[in-house]
Amino acid sequence: MISTNSHVGKPVAGVAAGVEDEPSGPDIDRMEAVFAGPDGTRQQRRWLEVAGQLRLEELGPVAPFPVVPGRRWGPGWWWSATTSRHIAHGSQAMCTQLMFLDRDPRIVGLAARPVRLTWRDAGSGRVLTWVPQLFARYADGRGLLADCPATGGPAAARAARAATVLQAACGAVGFTYRRLAPPDKVVAANVRWLAGYRHPRHRGAGLLEQAVLEAFAIPRPLMAGAAAAGEVLAALPVLYHALWRGRLSADLERPLGAHTLIRPGPDADTAPRQERQGR
């Protein structure tokens, strides 16, 4: 087993020191994963076993998010409509990506920093590590390990080399690894607004929800449809919740407002996502 005692329990923001040398391809069969067990203790097993046997979306963070003095944004929590629980995040960029994954109807599970991957570089013999920031589980069982850079520019050398290793590790188990590019600012602002209405309590009573959906059976401006559905202040939260869930749709590349054209969405299922998942 690869010795990683010097890393266990410490926040890891990137691969270990010395990774500046070009690494050789990892031996995926010997790659290992460190994770937090049910009692919070660190455990270490082969990556192929962990990916195939554990529900990564149910694991807690393997390492805490550091608090950096002077930084305007610190660690926090995101309440997930997908999982009905809070998920930790360590940066604004990560929180934003959590928000977008939470809205994706294909996603059924989310977790922050569930594993630390460790491998030995075949060329230098060094033990290298990386902690992906997010894990998402798709409804078909596939997994996504992801990092959330704050900018959309090229990855730094260490992150780029680690990405190559993680792509190979994920490919070996039918997962995907991605560096999630920051979304367009207008789209992010619109989705953030809709996220304020993601909780099921904003679905409204059945008759009001049906009235809102019927009001937009034919595309019409947001405020006009809300007025047609009933009392505007009561209809708007239901409308925004339907936009969050995809039961209604709009062009989110433009600022959301009274005159935004709202139309029926691609999600025709009337049941909340958690009911569709059998939760």
JSON list of C-alpha atoms in Angstrom, two decimals, residues 15-146:
[
{"chain": "A", "resi": 15, "resn": "VAL", "atom": "CA", "xyz": [-0.60, 17.54, -6.07]},
{"chain": "A", "resi": 16, "resn": "ALA", "atom": "CA", "xyz": [2.29, 17.02, -3.71]},
{"chain": "A", "resi": 17, "resn": "ALA", "atom": "CA", "xyz": [5.48, 19.01, -3.89]},
{"chain": "A", "resi": 18, "resn": "GLY", "atom": "CA", "xyz": [7.86, 17.89, -6.58]},
{"chain": "A", "resi": 19, "resn": "VAL", "atom": "CA", "xyz": [5.20, 17.37, -9.24]},
{"chain": "A", "resi": 20, "resn": "GLU", "atom": "CA", "xyz": [6.89, 19.97, -11.42]},
{"chain": "A", "resi": 21, "resn": "ASP", "atom": "CA", "xyz": [8.72, 17.12, -13.13]},
{"chain": "A", "resi": 22, "resn": "GLU", "atom": "CA", "xyz": [6.68, 15.64, -15.97]},
{"chain": "A", "resi": 23, "resn": "PRO", "atom": "CA", "xyz": [4.90, 12.62, -14.47]},
{"chain": "A", "resi": 24, "resn": "SER", "atom": "CA", "xyz": [4.62, 9.26, -16.15]},
{"chain": "A", "resi": 25, "resn": "GLY", "atom": "CA", "xyz": [1.25, 7.62, -16.67]},
{"chain": "A", "resi": 26, "resn": "PRO", "atom": "CA", "xyz": [-0.13, 6.24, -13.38]},
{"chain": "A", "resi": 27, "resn": "ASP", "atom": "CA", "xyz": [-0.69, 2.57, -12.67]},
{"chain": "A", "resi": 28, "resn": "ILE", "atom": "CA", "xyz": [-4.46, 2.73, -12.15]},
{"chain": "A", "resi": 29, "resn": "ASP", "atom": "CA", "xyz": [-4.55, -0.77, -10.66]},
{"chain": "A", "resi": 30, "resn": "ARG", "atom": "CA", "xyz": [-2.34, 0.44, -7.80]},
{"chain": "A", "resi": 31, "resn": "MET", "atom": "CA", "xyz": [-3.88, 3.89, -7.39]},
{"chain": "A", "resi": 32, "resn": "GLU", "atom": "CA", "xyz": [-5.49, 4.37, -4.00]},
{"chain": "A", "resi": 33, "resn": "ALA", "atom": "CA", "xyz": [-8.22, 6.49, -2.50]},
{"chain": "A", "resi": 34, "resn": "VAL", "atom": "CA", "xyz": [-8.39, 7.95, 0.99]},
{"chain": "A", "resi": 35, "resn": "PHE", "atom": "CA", "xyz": [-11.88, 8.67, 2.32]},
{"chain": "A", "resi": 36, "resn": "ALA", "atom": "CA", "xyz": [-13.70, 9.31, 5.58]},
{"chain": "A", "resi": 37, "resn": "GLY", "atom": "CA", "xyz": [-15.55, 6.31, 6.99]},
{"chain": "A", "resi": 38, "resn": "PRO", "atom": "CA", "xyz": [-18.96, 6.52, 8.71]},
{"chain": "A", "resi": 39, "resn": "ASP", "atom": "CA", "xyz": [-17.25, 7.29, 12.04]},
{"chain": "A", "resi": 40, "resn": "GLY", "atom": "CA", "xyz": [-15.08, 9.99, 10.47]},
{"chain": "A", "resi": 41, "resn": "THR", "atom": "CA", "xyz": [-11.84, 7.99, 10.53]},
{"chain": "A", "resi": 42, "resn": "ARG", "atom": "CA", "xyz": [-9.67, 8.00, 7.41]},
{"chain": "A", "resi": 43, "resn": "GLN", "atom": "CA", "xyz": [-9.63, 4.79, 5.40]},
{"chain": "A", "resi": 44, "resn": "GLN", "atom": "CA", "xyz": [-7.50, 3.86, 2.39]},
{"chain": "A", "resi": 45, "resn": "ARG", "atom": "CA", "xyz": [-8.29, 1.34, -0.32]},
{"chain": "A", "resi": 46, "resn": "ARG", "atom": "CA", "xyz": [-7.62, 0.71, -3.98]},
{"chain": "A", "resi": 47, "resn": "TRP", "atom": "CA", "xyz": [-9.29, 3.32, -6.16]},
{"chain": "A", "resi": 48, "resn": "LEU", "atom": "CA", "xyz": [-10.89, 0.67, -8.37]},
{"chain": "A", "resi": 49, "resn": "GLU", "atom": "CA", "xyz": [-12.55, -0.87, -5.31]},
{"chain": "A", "resi": 50, "resn": "VAL", "atom": "CA", "xyz": [-13.70, 2.44, -3.86]},
{"chain": "A", "resi": 51, "resn": "ALA", "atom": "CA", "xyz": [-15.21, 3.65, -7.14]},
{"chain": "A", "resi": 52, "resn": "GLY", "atom": "CA", "xyz": [-16.96, 0.35, -7.75]},
{"chain": "A", "resi": 53, "resn": "GLN", "atom": "CA", "xyz": [-18.19, -0.44, -4.25]},
{"chain": "A", "resi": 54, "resn": "LEU", "atom": "CA", "xyz": [-18.80, 2.83, -2.39]},
{"chain": "A", "resi": 55, "resn": "ARG", "atom": "CA", "xyz": [-21.45, 5.48, -2.91]},
{"chain": "A", "resi": 56, "resn": "LEU", "atom": "CA", "xyz": [-19.08, 8.43, -3.12]},
{"chain": "A", "resi": 57, "resn": "GLU", "atom": "CA", "xyz": [-22.03, 10.81, -3.04]},
{"chain": "A", "resi": 58, "resn": "GLU", "atom": "CA", "xyz": [-22.74, 9.66, 0.52]},
{"chain": "A", "resi": 59, "resn": "LEU", "atom": "CA", "xyz": [-19.23, 10.31, 1.86]},
{"chain": "A", "resi": 60, "resn": "GLY", "atom": "CA", "xyz": [-18.28, 13.34, 3.90]},
{"chain": "A", "resi": 61, "resn": "PRO", "atom": "CA", "xyz": [-15.31, 15.57, 2.97]},
{"chain": "A", "resi": 62, "resn": "VAL", "atom": "CA", "xyz": [-11.99, 13.77, 3.31]},
{"chain": "A", "resi": 63, "resn": "ALA", "atom": "CA", "xyz": [-10.31, 17.08, 4.17]},
{"chain": "A", "resi": 64, "resn": "PRO", "atom": "CA", "xyz": [-11.70, 20.36, 5.51]},
{"chain": "A", "resi": 65, "resn": "PHE", "atom": "CA", "xyz": [-11.81, 23.49, 3.44]},
{"chain": "A", "resi": 66, "resn": "PRO", "atom": "CA", "xyz": [-9.16, 25.91, 4.65]},
{"chain": "A", "resi": 67, "resn": "VAL", "atom": "CA", "xyz": [-10.00, 29.38, 5.89]},
{"chain": "A", "resi": 68, "resn": "VAL", "atom": "CA", "xyz": [-7.63, 31.85, 4.23]},
{"chain": "A", "resi": 69, "resn": "PRO", "atom": "CA", "xyz": [-7.17, 35.11, 6.16]},
{"chain": "A", "resi": 70, "resn": "GLY", "atom": "CA", "xyz": [-8.03, 38.15, 4.07]},
{"chain": "A", "resi": 71, "resn": "ARG", "atom": "CA", "xyz": [-10.07, 36.26, 1.50]},
{"chain": "A", "resi": 72, "resn": "ARG", "atom": "CA", "xyz": [-13.53, 37.73, 1.00]},
{"chain": "A", "resi": 73, "resn": "TRP", "atom": "CA", "xyz": [-15.16, 34.32, 0.44]},
{"chain": "A", "resi": 74, "resn": "GLY", "atom": "CA", "xyz": [-14.71, 31.48, 2.89]},
{"chain": "A", "resi": 75, "resn": "PRO", "atom": "CA", "xyz": [-16.07, 27.95, 3.32]},
{"chain": "A", "resi": 76, "resn": "GLY", "atom": "CA", "xyz": [-19.82, 27.55, 3.51]},
{"chain": "A", "resi": 77, "resn": "TRP", "atom": "CA", "xyz": [-22.78, 25.26, 2.91]},
{"chain": "A", "resi": 78, "resn": "TRP", "atom": "CA", "xyz": [-25.15, 24.77, -0.01]},
{"chain": "A", "resi": 79, "resn": "TRP", "atom": "CA", "xyz": [-28.58, 23.28, 0.63]},
{"chain": "A", "resi": 80, "resn": "SER", "atom": "CA", "xyz": [-29.12, 20.84, -2.22]},
{"chain": "A", "resi": 81, "resn": "ALA", "atom": "CA", "xyz": [-32.55, 20.31, -3.75]},
{"chain": "A", "resi": 82, "resn": "THR", "atom": "CA", "xyz": [-31.18, 17.07, -5.21]},
{"chain": "A", "resi": 83, "resn": "THR", "atom": "CA", "xyz": [-30.13, 15.49, -1.90]},
{"chain": "A", "resi": 84, "resn": "SER", "atom": "CA", "xyz": [-32.20, 17.49, 0.62]},
{"chain": "A", "resi": 85, "resn": "ARG", "atom": "CA", "xyz": [-29.07, 18.07, 2.70]},
{"chain": "A", "resi": 86, "resn": "HIS", "atom": "CA", "xyz": [-26.27, 20.60, 3.04]},
{"chain": "A", "resi": 87, "resn": "ILE", "atom": "CA", "xyz": [-23.06, 20.18, 1.04]},
{"chain": "A", "resi": 88, "resn": "ALA", "atom": "CA", "xyz": [-19.86, 21.96, 2.00]},
{"chain": "A", "resi": 89, "resn": "HIS", "atom": "CA", "xyz": [-18.02, 24.23, -0.38]},
{"chain": "A", "resi": 90, "resn": "GLY", "atom": "CA", "xyz": [-14.77, 26.11, -0.12]},
{"chain": "A", "resi": 91, "resn": "SER", "atom": "CA", "xyz": [-15.05, 28.93, -2.64]},
{"chain": "A", "resi": 92, "resn": "GLN", "atom": "CA", "xyz": [-17.50, 31.03, -4.60]},
{"chain": "A", "resi": 93, "resn": "ALA", "atom": "CA", "xyz": [-16.53, 29.19, -7.77]},
{"chain": "A", "resi": 94, "resn": "MET", "atom": "CA", "xyz": [-17.30, 25.84, -6.14]},
{"chain": "A", "resi": 95, "resn": "CYS", "atom": "CA", "xyz": [-20.61, 27.11, -4.76]},
{"chain": "A", "resi": 96, "resn": "THR", "atom": "CA", "xyz": [-21.62, 28.27, -8.24]},
{"chain": "A", "resi": 97, "resn": "GLN", "atom": "CA", "xyz": [-20.82, 24.88, -9.77]},
{"chain": "A", "resi": 98, "resn": "LEU", "atom": "CA", "xyz": [-22.74, 23.13, -6.99]},
{"chain": "A", "resi": 99, "resn": "MET", "atom": "CA", "xyz": [-25.71, 25.32, -7.88]},
{"chain": "A", "resi": 100, "resn": "PHE", "atom": "CA", "xyz": [-25.61, 24.32, -11.55]},
{"chain": "A", "resi": 101, "resn": "LEU", "atom": "CA", "xyz": [-25.18, 20.62, -10.79]},
{"chain": "A", "resi": 102, "resn": "ASP", "atom": "CA", "xyz": [-28.03, 20.82, -8.31]},
{"chain": "A", "resi": 103, "resn": "ARG", "atom": "CA", "xyz": [-30.31, 22.10, -11.09]},
{"chain": "A", "resi": 104, "resn": "ASP", "atom": "CA", "xyz": [-29.27, 19.41, -13.57]},
{"chain": "A", "resi": 105, "resn": "PRO", "atom": "CA", "xyz": [-32.13, 16.85, -13.72]},
{"chain": "A", "resi": 106, "resn": "ARG", "atom": "CA", "xyz": [-29.65, 14.08, -14.64]},
{"chain": "A", "resi": 107, "resn": "ILE", "atom": "CA", "xyz": [-27.88, 14.41, -11.27]},
{"chain": "A", "resi": 108, "resn": "VAL", "atom": "CA", "xyz": [-29.14, 12.31, -8.34]},
{"chain": "A", "resi": 109, "resn": "GLY", "atom": "CA", "xyz": [-26.25, 12.66, -5.85]},
{"chain": "A", "resi": 110, "resn": "LEU", "atom": "CA", "xyz": [-23.69, 15.28, -4.85]},
{"chain": "A", "resi": 111, "resn": "ALA", "atom": "CA", "xyz": [-20.72, 15.35, -2.47]},
{"chain": "A", "resi": 112, "resn": "ALA", "atom": "CA", "xyz": [-17.80, 17.66, -1.70]},
{"chain": "A", "resi": 113, "resn": "ARG", "atom": "CA", "xyz": [-14.24, 16.34, -1.53]},
{"chain": "A", "resi": 114, "resn": "PRO", "atom": "CA", "xyz": [-15.25, 12.72, -0.93]},
{"chain": "A", "resi": 115, "resn": "VAL", "atom": "CA", "xyz": [-11.87, 11.18, -1.86]},
{"chain": "A", "resi": 116, "resn": "ARG", "atom": "CA", "xyz": [-8.18, 11.94, -2.02]},
{"chain": "A", "resi": 117, "resn": "LEU", "atom": "CA", "xyz": [-6.52, 10.03, -4.85]},
{"chain": "A", "resi": 118, "resn": "THR", "atom": "CA", "xyz": [-2.92, 8.94, -4.35]},
{"chain": "A", "resi": 119, "resn": "TRP", "atom": "CA", "xyz": [-0.53, 7.38, -6.84]},
{"chain": "A", "resi": 120, "resn": "ARG", "atom": "CA", "xyz": [3.15, 6.79, -7.33]},
{"chain": "A", "resi": 121, "resn": "ASP", "atom": "CA", "xyz": [4.77, 8.50, -10.31]},
{"chain": "A", "resi": 122, "resn": "ALA", "atom": "CA", "xyz": [6.45, 5.79, -12.36]},
{"chain": "A", "resi": 123, "resn": "GLY", "atom": "CA", "xyz": [9.24, 8.11, -13.46]},
{"chain": "A", "resi": 124, "resn": "SER", "atom": "CA", "xyz": [10.28, 9.79, -10.20]},
{"chain": "A", "resi": 125, "resn": "GLY", "atom": "CA", "xyz": [8.88, 7.32, -7.67]},
{"chain": "A", "resi": 126, "resn": "ARG", "atom": "CA", "xyz": [7.21, 10.18, -5.78]},
{"chain": "A", "resi": 127, "resn": "VAL", "atom": "CA", "xyz": [3.82, 9.70, -4.13]},
{"chain": "A", "resi": 128, "resn": "LEU", "atom": "CA", "xyz": [1.44, 12.33, -5.53]},
{"chain": "A", "resi": 129, "resn": "THR", "atom": "CA", "xyz": [-2.04, 13.26, -4.35]},
{"chain": "A", "resi": 130, "resn": "TRP", "atom": "CA", "xyz": [-5.06, 15.24, -5.46]},
{"chain": "A", "resi": 131, "resn": "VAL", "atom": "CA", "xyz": [-8.44, 15.96, -3.87]},
{"chain": "A", "resi": 132, "resn": "PRO", "atom": "CA", "xyz": [-11.16, 16.67, -6.49]},
{"chain": "A", "resi": 133, "resn": "GLN", "atom": "CA", "xyz": [-13.56, 19.28, -5.19]},
{"chain": "A", "resi": 134, "resn": "LEU", "atom": "CA", "xyz": [-16.85, 17.70, -6.24]},
{"chain": "A", "resi": 135, "resn": "PHE", "atom": "CA", "xyz": [-18.45, 14.38, -7.03]},
{"chain": "A", "resi": 136, "resn": "ALA", "atom": "CA", "xyz": [-21.79, 14.04, -8.83]},
{"chain": "A", "resi": 137, "resn": "ARG", "atom": "CA", "xyz": [-23.74, 10.86, -9.50]},
{"chain": "A", "resi": 138, "resn": "TYR", "atom": "CA", "xyz": [-25.88, 10.60, -12.62]},
{"chain": "A", "resi": 139, "resn": "ALA", "atom": "CA", "xyz": [-29.17, 8.70, -12.69]},
{"chain": "A", "resi": 140, "resn": "ASP", "atom": "CA", "xyz": [-27.62, 6.04, -14.94]},
{"chain": "A", "resi": 141, "resn": "GLY", "atom": "CA", "xyz": [-24.92, 5.32, -12.33]},
{"chain": "A", "resi": 142, "resn": "ARG", "atom": "CA", "xyz": [-22.06, 7.19, -13.95]},
{"chain": "A", "resi": 143, "resn": "GLY", "atom": "CA", "xyz": [-19.94, 9.47, -11.78]},
{"chain": "A", "resi": 144, "resn": "LEU", "atom": "CA", "xyz": [-18.33, 12.85, -12.26]},
{"chain": "A", "resi": 145, "resn": "LEU", "atom": "CA", "xyz": [-15.26, 14.03, -10.36]},
{"chain": "A", "resi": 146, "resn": "ALA", "atom": "CA", "xyz": [-14.71, 17.73, -10.86]}
]
